[in-house]
XYZ file of C-alpha atoms in Angstrom:
574
model
C 84.354 131.781 171.468
C 85.569 132.366 167.937
C 88.257 129.795 168.351
C 85.721 127.146 169.433
C 83.533 127.992 166.476
C 86.409 127.252 164.042
C 87.153 123.906 165.631
C 86.410 121.079 163.067
C 86.511 123.341 160.030
C 89.390 121.237 158.623
C 87.049 118.264 158.452
C 85.223 119.555 155.406
C 88.236 119.878 153.078
C 89.631 116.682 154.580
C 86.466 114.831 153.700
C 86.506 116.354 150.232
C 90.135 115.366 149.823
C 89.408 111.842 151.007
C 86.484 111.568 148.608
C 88.696 112.798 145.758
C 91.354 110.273 146.749
C 88.766 107.483 146.738
C 87.522 108.582 143.311
C 91.113 108.619 141.981
C 91.731 105.228 143.522
C 88.601 103.875 141.865
C 89.688 105.424 138.589
C 93.148 103.857 138.909
C 91.681 100.458 139.783
C 89.190 100.571 136.900
C 91.758 101.882 134.435
C 94.203 99.182 135.465
C 91.471 96.547 135.243
C 90.459 97.702 131.754
C 94.119 97.744 130.708
C 94.589 94.191 131.963
C 91.393 93.078 130.205
C 92.698 94.665 127.008
C 96.068 92.911 127.430
C 94.305 89.608 128.035
C 92.143 90.065 124.936
C 95.224 90.959 122.872
C 96.994 87.810 124.059
C 93.942 85.788 123.059
C 93.903 87.144 119.477
C 97.704 86.901 119.166
C 97.638 83.226 120.137
C 94.613 82.547 117.965
C 96.229 84.176 114.930
C 99.495 82.291 115.419
C 97.851 78.915 115.988
C 95.433 79.362 113.094
C 98.263 80.393 110.751
C 100.093 77.126 111.473
C 97.127 75.134 110.139
C 95.746 77.293 107.346
C 96.759 79.714 104.614
C 99.764 78.244 102.788
C 100.082 75.620 105.533
C 96.726 73.932 105.150
C 93.055 74.730 104.965
C 91.715 77.816 103.212
C 88.120 77.062 104.175
C 86.516 80.013 105.994
C 84.605 77.685 108.302
C 87.680 75.676 109.219
C 89.734 78.810 109.835
C 87.032 80.173 112.152
C 86.973 76.852 113.980
C 90.762 76.909 114.517
C 90.617 80.448 115.933
C 87.644 79.710 118.218
C 89.344 76.584 119.556
C 92.534 78.487 120.325
C 90.629 81.307 122.029
C 88.660 78.826 124.141
C 91.938 77.240 125.251
C 92.966 80.668 126.516
C 89.715 81.235 128.405
C 87.830 83.333 125.862
C 84.482 82.083 124.589
C 82.508 84.714 122.749
C 79.313 85.302 124.707
C 76.563 87.885 124.470
C 78.010 91.154 123.213
C 81.332 89.518 122.340
C 82.748 88.484 118.963
C 85.644 86.535 117.477
C 86.217 86.609 113.694
C 89.067 84.975 111.773
C 89.717 86.040 108.178
C 92.090 84.734 105.527
C 93.796 87.428 103.481
C 97.046 89.002 102.431
C 99.436 91.616 103.787
C 100.738 94.490 101.714
C 103.134 97.330 102.418
C 101.469 100.737 102.685
C 103.377 103.097 100.388
C 101.187 106.049 101.366
C 102.266 106.187 104.975
C 105.651 107.796 105.351
C 107.052 106.313 102.172
C 107.379 102.859 100.685
C 107.555 99.828 102.960
C 106.662 101.764 106.064
C 103.589 99.950 107.348
C 101.897 96.627 106.793
C 98.198 96.543 106.022
C 95.854 93.557 105.880
C 93.150 93.003 103.305
C 90.733 90.094 103.154
C 91.216 87.717 100.251
C 93.863 88.668 97.742
C 96.430 86.473 96.089
C 98.168 84.796 97.701
C 95.894 84.598 100.738
C 98.606 83.509 103.161
C 97.856 85.502 106.331
C 95.287 85.186 109.107
C 93.616 88.144 110.811
C 91.800 87.536 114.078
C 89.559 90.265 115.507
C 87.818 90.048 118.873
C 85.552 92.283 120.955
C 84.728 91.811 124.629
C 82.195 93.780 126.692
C 83.074 94.496 130.338
C 81.642 96.813 133.039
C 83.103 100.274 132.745
C 83.657 100.383 136.493
C 83.505 97.919 139.350
C 83.001 100.748 141.899
C 81.242 103.793 140.493
C 80.635 104.668 136.861
C 80.581 108.450 137.118
C 79.907 108.867 133.425
C 76.683 106.925 133.732
C 75.698 108.892 136.850
C 76.119 112.321 135.302
C 75.589 111.769 131.560
C 73.548 108.637 131.182
C 76.390 106.911 129.303
C 76.541 103.132 129.061
C 77.721 101.263 132.117
C 79.740 98.891 129.905
C 82.831 99.259 127.722
C 83.561 97.257 124.591
C 87.209 96.346 124.167
C 88.622 95.298 120.809
C 91.861 93.706 119.652
C 93.255 92.338 116.418
C 96.308 90.404 115.249
C 97.615 89.236 111.901
C 99.939 86.242 111.600
C 101.513 84.310 108.771
C 103.432 81.059 108.420
C 105.241 80.795 105.123
C 105.354 77.438 103.407
C 107.368 76.987 100.229
C 108.376 73.859 98.391
C 110.664 73.082 95.479
C 109.935 70.577 92.717
C 111.805 69.065 89.825
C 110.588 66.666 87.192
C 113.332 64.159 86.556
C 114.544 60.748 87.518
C 116.821 60.022 90.469
C 118.825 57.650 88.214
C 118.800 55.137 91.051
C 118.934 52.209 88.627
C 121.353 53.689 86.103
C 123.904 51.148 84.834
C 127.346 51.683 83.367
C 126.189 51.238 79.754
C 123.535 53.927 80.147
C 125.996 56.307 81.826
C 128.027 56.276 78.594
C 124.980 57.586 76.737
C 124.415 60.280 79.385
C 128.040 61.394 79.159
C 127.712 61.667 75.398
C 124.496 63.674 75.643
C 125.762 66.180 78.223
C 129.120 66.590 76.503
C 127.373 67.422 73.230
C 125.066 69.871 74.963
C 127.728 71.565 77.096
C 130.911 71.182 75.081
C 132.411 69.578 78.184
C 134.404 66.406 78.776
C 132.359 64.455 81.320
C 133.294 60.843 81.939
C 131.136 60.028 84.965
C 130.150 56.498 85.814
C 126.775 55.402 87.155
C 127.853 55.985 90.774
C 128.907 59.542 89.961
C 125.581 60.338 88.332
C 123.703 58.975 91.306
C 125.815 61.201 93.545
C 124.925 64.261 91.448
C 121.258 63.286 91.462
C 121.256 63.281 95.267
C 123.250 66.498 95.812
C 121.663 69.921 96.315
C 122.996 73.480 96.195
C 121.400 76.469 97.924
C 120.368 79.543 95.984
C 122.266 81.644 98.503
C 125.391 79.616 97.763
C 124.893 80.118 94.022
C 124.495 83.855 94.545
C 127.713 84.042 96.586
C 129.699 82.006 94.054
C 128.459 84.076 91.099
C 129.505 87.288 92.856
C 132.890 85.713 93.532
C 133.148 85.010 89.781
C 132.539 88.683 88.995
C 128.854 88.448 88.054
C 126.784 91.477 89.092
C 124.338 89.870 91.554
C 122.863 91.930 94.403
C 123.405 90.291 97.788
C 120.247 88.978 99.414
C 118.017 89.450 96.358
C 116.501 86.396 94.711
C 115.178 88.488 91.814
C 118.678 89.767 91.083
C 119.964 86.196 91.089
C 117.248 84.987 88.709
C 117.527 87.938 86.346
C 121.276 88.391 86.028
C 122.829 87.240 82.769
C 125.911 85.063 83.036
C 127.867 82.766 80.785
C 127.146 79.065 80.808
C 130.626 78.479 82.214
C 130.059 80.923 85.100
C 126.782 79.281 86.071
C 128.233 75.771 85.835
C 131.276 76.809 87.850
C 129.152 78.454 90.540
C 126.996 75.325 90.729
C 129.981 73.039 91.297
C 131.606 75.360 93.871
C 128.313 75.678 95.780
C 128.138 71.908 96.366
C 128.806 70.961 99.971
C 131.350 68.102 99.662
C 130.218 66.637 102.992
C 126.708 66.189 101.595
C 127.629 64.935 98.126
C 128.672 61.319 98.440
C 130.527 59.799 95.476
C 131.077 63.199 93.831
C 134.604 64.499 93.292
C 133.777 68.193 92.964
C 137.299 69.138 91.831
C 137.262 66.583 89.009
C 133.666 67.486 88.135
C 134.635 71.146 87.769
C 137.577 70.291 85.550
C 135.461 68.108 83.265
C 132.541 70.551 83.069
C 134.633 73.645 82.469
C 137.122 72.352 79.929
C 138.343 74.386 76.981
C 135.399 73.351 74.818
C 132.577 74.564 77.087
C 130.009 76.557 75.125
C 129.959 80.341 75.355
C 126.183 80.783 75.540
C 124.769 83.504 77.793
C 121.862 82.378 79.955
C 119.894 83.509 82.990
C 119.097 81.304 85.953
C 115.504 82.516 85.703
C 115.118 80.723 82.363
C 115.144 77.368 84.182
C 114.175 78.326 87.733
C 111.144 80.244 88.970
C 110.286 81.524 92.461
C 106.613 82.092 93.260
C 106.028 84.069 96.460
C 104.875 87.581 97.443
C 107.423 90.376 97.550
C 107.530 90.406 101.345
C 108.896 86.834 101.505
C 110.480 86.289 98.076
C 114.029 86.667 99.320
C 113.430 83.846 101.799
C 113.657 81.563 98.759
C 117.433 82.122 98.841
C 117.454 79.610 101.689
C 115.979 77.060 99.290
C 118.002 74.572 97.301
C 117.941 72.906 93.901
C 119.271 69.577 92.718
C 122.718 69.660 91.087
C 121.988 67.292 88.201
C 118.624 68.954 87.511
C 120.295 72.362 87.343
C 123.222 71.273 85.169
C 120.909 69.484 82.744
C 118.420 72.354 82.566
C 121.182 74.896 81.882
C 122.554 72.661 79.149
C 119.136 72.520 77.485
C 118.648 76.289 77.657
C 122.026 76.805 76.025
C 120.934 74.502 73.176
C 117.289 75.466 72.806
C 116.135 75.225 69.207
C 119.371 73.492 68.217
C 119.808 69.955 66.906
C 122.205 67.737 68.832
C 123.646 64.574 67.282
C 125.494 61.951 69.265
C 126.656 58.386 68.913
C 124.898 56.078 71.314
C 128.106 54.270 72.230
C 126.248 51.037 72.966
C 126.458 47.528 71.562
C 123.121 46.130 70.429
C 124.162 42.779 68.957
C 123.680 43.025 65.168
C 122.594 46.675 65.321
C 125.434 48.907 64.148
C 126.127 52.633 63.698
C 123.531 53.708 66.262
C 123.010 57.469 66.160
C 120.771 59.700 68.276
C 119.466 63.124 67.274
C 117.767 65.506 69.657
C 115.848 68.743 69.116
C 115.016 70.706 72.263
C 111.707 72.519 71.848
C 111.347 73.750 75.452
C 113.794 73.298 78.347
C 112.711 71.749 81.643
C 111.709 73.977 84.537
C 112.520 73.891 88.248
C 110.319 75.844 90.659
C 110.186 76.967 94.288
C 107.188 78.670 95.792
C 103.800 78.602 97.469
C 101.400 75.666 97.096
C 97.911 75.650 95.608
C 96.214 77.702 92.922
C 96.029 81.450 92.584
C 92.902 83.557 92.149
C 93.135 82.957 88.393
C 92.708 79.208 88.907
C 96.264 78.453 87.762
C 98.824 76.532 89.797
C 101.248 78.831 91.588
C 104.295 76.557 91.650
C 104.648 74.138 88.783
C 107.480 72.457 86.948
C 107.539 71.125 83.426
C 109.585 68.485 81.723
C 111.434 69.277 78.529
C 109.505 69.217 75.275
C 111.695 67.409 72.775
C 111.814 65.670 69.437
C 114.271 62.817 69.064
C 115.076 59.830 66.925
C 117.410 56.861 67.109
C 118.617 55.105 63.979
C 121.001 52.352 62.973
C 121.488 49.481 60.535
C 121.327 45.718 60.847
C 121.126 42.686 58.573
C 123.070 40.018 56.688
C 125.539 41.341 54.076
C 124.324 40.749 50.526
C 121.025 39.298 51.702
C 119.227 41.652 54.045
C 119.895 45.286 55.033
C 117.605 47.164 57.406
C 117.786 50.920 58.058
C 115.980 50.957 61.368
C 114.718 53.973 63.278
C 112.587 54.885 66.267
C 111.299 58.461 66.611
C 109.574 60.161 69.519
C 107.920 63.521 69.982
C 107.125 64.324 73.602
C 105.132 67.302 74.857
C 105.805 68.827 78.267
C 104.510 67.018 81.299
C 103.749 69.048 84.408
C 103.781 68.729 88.179
C 102.327 71.305 90.587
C 102.727 71.867 94.312
C 99.232 71.209 95.637
C 99.255 71.364 99.453
C 101.713 71.584 102.343
C 100.422 70.384 105.712
C 103.050 72.017 107.914
C 102.363 70.254 111.203
C 103.730 71.354 114.559
C 107.337 71.907 115.588
C 109.329 68.728 115.118
C 106.451 66.914 113.449
C 106.432 65.463 109.899
C 105.301 67.655 107.020
C 102.987 66.138 104.407
C 103.175 67.472 100.849
C 100.909 66.610 97.936
C 101.818 67.170 94.290
C 99.535 66.998 91.259
C 101.303 65.436 88.275
C 100.313 64.842 84.674
C 102.521 63.216 82.009
C 102.955 64.823 78.647
C 101.462 63.374 75.475
C 103.988 61.441 73.437
C 103.994 59.975 69.955
C 106.238 57.068 69.067
C 106.883 56.157 65.438
C 108.931 53.675 63.429
C 111.486 55.471 61.291
C 113.334 58.752 61.638
C 112.702 62.417 60.820
C 113.716 63.869 57.485
C 114.042 67.230 59.257
C 114.116 66.931 63.036
C 113.634 70.691 63.405
C 110.043 70.681 62.111
C 109.270 66.998 62.602
C 106.696 67.027 59.823
C 107.874 64.008 57.836
C 109.188 60.582 58.778
C 111.314 58.211 56.740
C 109.912 54.735 57.410
C 112.071 51.732 58.234
C 113.584 50.574 54.973
C 114.438 46.926 54.260
C 116.509 45.994 51.203
C 116.520 42.338 50.216
C 119.067 40.781 47.832
C 120.901 44.045 47.199
C 117.728 45.961 46.480
C 115.754 43.434 44.449
C 112.941 43.974 46.954
C 112.403 47.012 49.148
C 110.009 47.095 52.100
C 108.981 50.390 53.702
C 107.599 49.686 57.172
C 105.794 52.379 59.199
C 103.723 52.517 62.391
C 102.608 55.106 64.947
C 101.504 54.911 68.571
C 100.199 57.777 70.700
C 100.758 57.693 74.440
C 98.339 60.069 76.142
C 96.405 60.423 79.385
C 94.060 63.290 80.175
C 93.933 62.500 83.903
C 96.489 63.633 86.454
C 97.634 61.845 89.596
C 98.236 63.078 93.149
C 101.613 62.113 94.607
C 102.143 62.277 98.383
C 105.417 62.956 100.189
C 106.238 62.933 103.915
C 109.267 64.847 105.178
C 110.362 64.087 108.734
C 113.825 65.692 108.646
C 115.950 67.779 106.248
C 117.997 64.742 105.213
C 114.860 63.347 103.537
C 115.406 65.872 100.728
C 115.744 65.552 97.852
C 113.069 62.883 98.015
C 112.986 59.697 96.025
C 111.257 60.086 92.683
C 107.597 59.222 92.475
C 106.081 58.379 89.129
C 102.727 59.393 87.720
C 101.797 56.878 85.021
C 99.288 57.001 82.235
C 96.463 54.481 82.312
C 98.456 52.446 79.787
C 100.732 51.016 82.470
C 104.272 50.435 81.168
C 103.901 52.929 78.361
C 107.115 52.159 76.492
C 106.350 48.452 76.229
C 102.729 49.163 75.363
C 103.746 51.668 72.704
C 106.205 49.217 71.140
C 103.544 46.502 71.222
C 101.138 48.906 69.510
C 103.736 49.607 66.844
C 104.093 45.887 66.215
C 100.326 45.455 65.829
C 99.813 48.438 63.520
C 102.585 47.965 60.967
C 101.973 49.102 57.426
C 104.248 47.508 54.827
C 104.755 48.937 51.359
C 106.745 46.590 49.054
C 108.636 47.824 46.009
C 109.943 45.334 43.427
C 112.976 46.601 41.555
C 113.506 45.107 38.086
C 110.035 43.591 37.944
C 108.503 40.475 39.414
C 109.896 37.543 37.485
C 106.991 35.199 37.035
C 105.516 36.192 40.342
C 108.314 34.440 42.231
C 109.180 37.452 44.368
C 105.550 38.198 45.214
C 105.028 34.593 46.220
C 108.011 34.765 48.574
C 106.984 38.023 50.290
C 104.877 36.282 52.918
C 107.669 34.187 54.424
C 110.120 37.027 53.824
C 107.955 39.503 55.696
C 107.683 37.125 58.618
C 111.478 36.801 58.734
C 111.947 40.565 58.542
C 109.449 41.272 61.313
C 110.945 38.618 63.591
C 114.290 40.386 63.156
C 112.798 43.868 63.464
C 110.791 43.524 66.683
C 113.714 42.757 69.056
C 115.794 45.469 67.380
C 113.065 48.089 67.942
C 112.655 46.916 71.529
C 116.409 47.240 72.074
C 116.453 50.763 70.644
C 113.616 51.712 72.958
C 114.943 50.236 76.187
C 118.691 50.640 75.809
C 118.905 53.979 73.995
C 115.668 55.958 73.871
C 114.345 55.238 77.362
C 117.522 56.232 79.303
C 117.939 59.261 77.059
C 114.415 60.440 77.838
C 114.843 59.740 81.519
C 117.938 61.898 81.685
C 115.772 64.650 80.255
C 113.217 63.999 82.985
C 110.832 62.591 80.394
C 108.987 59.324 80.154
C 106.610 58.009 77.533
C 103.311 58.387 79.338
C 105.053 58.890 82.692
C 106.500 61.744 84.717
C 108.986 61.360 87.572
C 108.671 64.029 90.274
C 110.925 64.851 93.197
C 110.440 67.178 96.139
C 113.805 68.940 96.315
C 113.200 71.631 98.935
C 110.786 72.476 101.738
C 110.636 75.576 103.945
C 108.075 75.834 106.721
C 109.222 78.534 109.103
C 107.459 79.224 112.382
C 104.384 81.435 112.417
C 105.081 85.139 112.999
C 102.956 88.098 114.002
C 102.874 90.761 111.307
C 100.382 93.264 112.754
């Protein structure tokens, strides 16, 4: 009887065990489902952050509405449309390294805004049922039957460009190359004898900053490997920097350039012993976390050689013979005073929080004059001169529209020429430029002297946007684009203005015998001016204009080239 009464007793613990197993199974199913929902939501925000970063931040729009639209479109493409109780928020900001968590550089943190605002944070929440079978928490505690999942991702796509303000010398002729050789040899103490083809080859050759760093270390300069700031800040001799530049040229990418001969001519026994830093002519504008990526950037060889030469001669007067034949114009001499050297820059596009352009280049600020003599012996002698004072022009990297993988990249640059003043005559002291000696004409061995002066200002307060399209790396360096003043061909206009605004001061030596000399001044002045105008035009076009263009300067113009572009793929940071 007792044994029959115990029959079936195992059923109670079995049922309890089965119920517990079902509860565990439900818990496993719900936990797995919630985990998969969380993974799905994380994939949504990861994709949204990556896709939004490719079209915004440094790569495009910084409009909050547009950024939100990019993120929402990406999320919708992955099956997530924020409904009731859900959210999707995209924010533009910056990423810093948290020095308070386990030491410096241990963790990245995101903050909205900042400068530069180059990163995209996407946050999403999604409400799902806590359980598809039985929500025990709601049964026993009255807790909510739903669970809100959240996910976030931060992505960034770096976009850096390099600019230089200077001509590509695509139309340089052999006569002008003589002037350029003379200028660079005086600035460097070298022995260059390049022809026009050689200069064009230099103007189209680039060197990487990483290559410069390696070559400087090989020359014994203390440059830390992999650090762009060490490269920019290290002091080196002019010869070391010039030598590293030549050795860093890739011969396969430098057509018409004999790098061995170039090195021999640049680094001859007379090269100047000035100590300079690369950072005095080159700037890198990027946050600390990506600054060293600029080492993959490149700069133009001729731009770099010229800029280093100017830094080594800043606040020094340089005198050179023009070495050109201008018909009756003899003894042509050029003087140059470098006020500020030109600048080359690599960095982020746009303006910072202070409203200033992040990446901008400037042309050299210089004072120069050209003078010579012409005339008929015993009858007419003219000491002719043409002087120019040119302030720095500027060009700034405005936007980089990165595009997708394998697609063209569109770059816009804001450019504004510097104000220039052109005058007849030459400076008494080129260092201060405060006084000009007018053109002096002596007639009949000094019986009559004419002092002829005129000034023309070339200025334009408005800048111009230049647009570049890069489809492949071989497109760089780009062809020069020119931002002109509203005066059109400014050199010709300035010379025409000089001709219209002449002031003539006659001096009669020995008196005016019966008014005969005064009576003859009218025809004489006409003869002098007819001789003077073509001579001034020749000085401007054959000597002054190519000289200024080598310096990356134009009268009322600025020539800008895109020399480097880096648009890496978007990467998740957090």
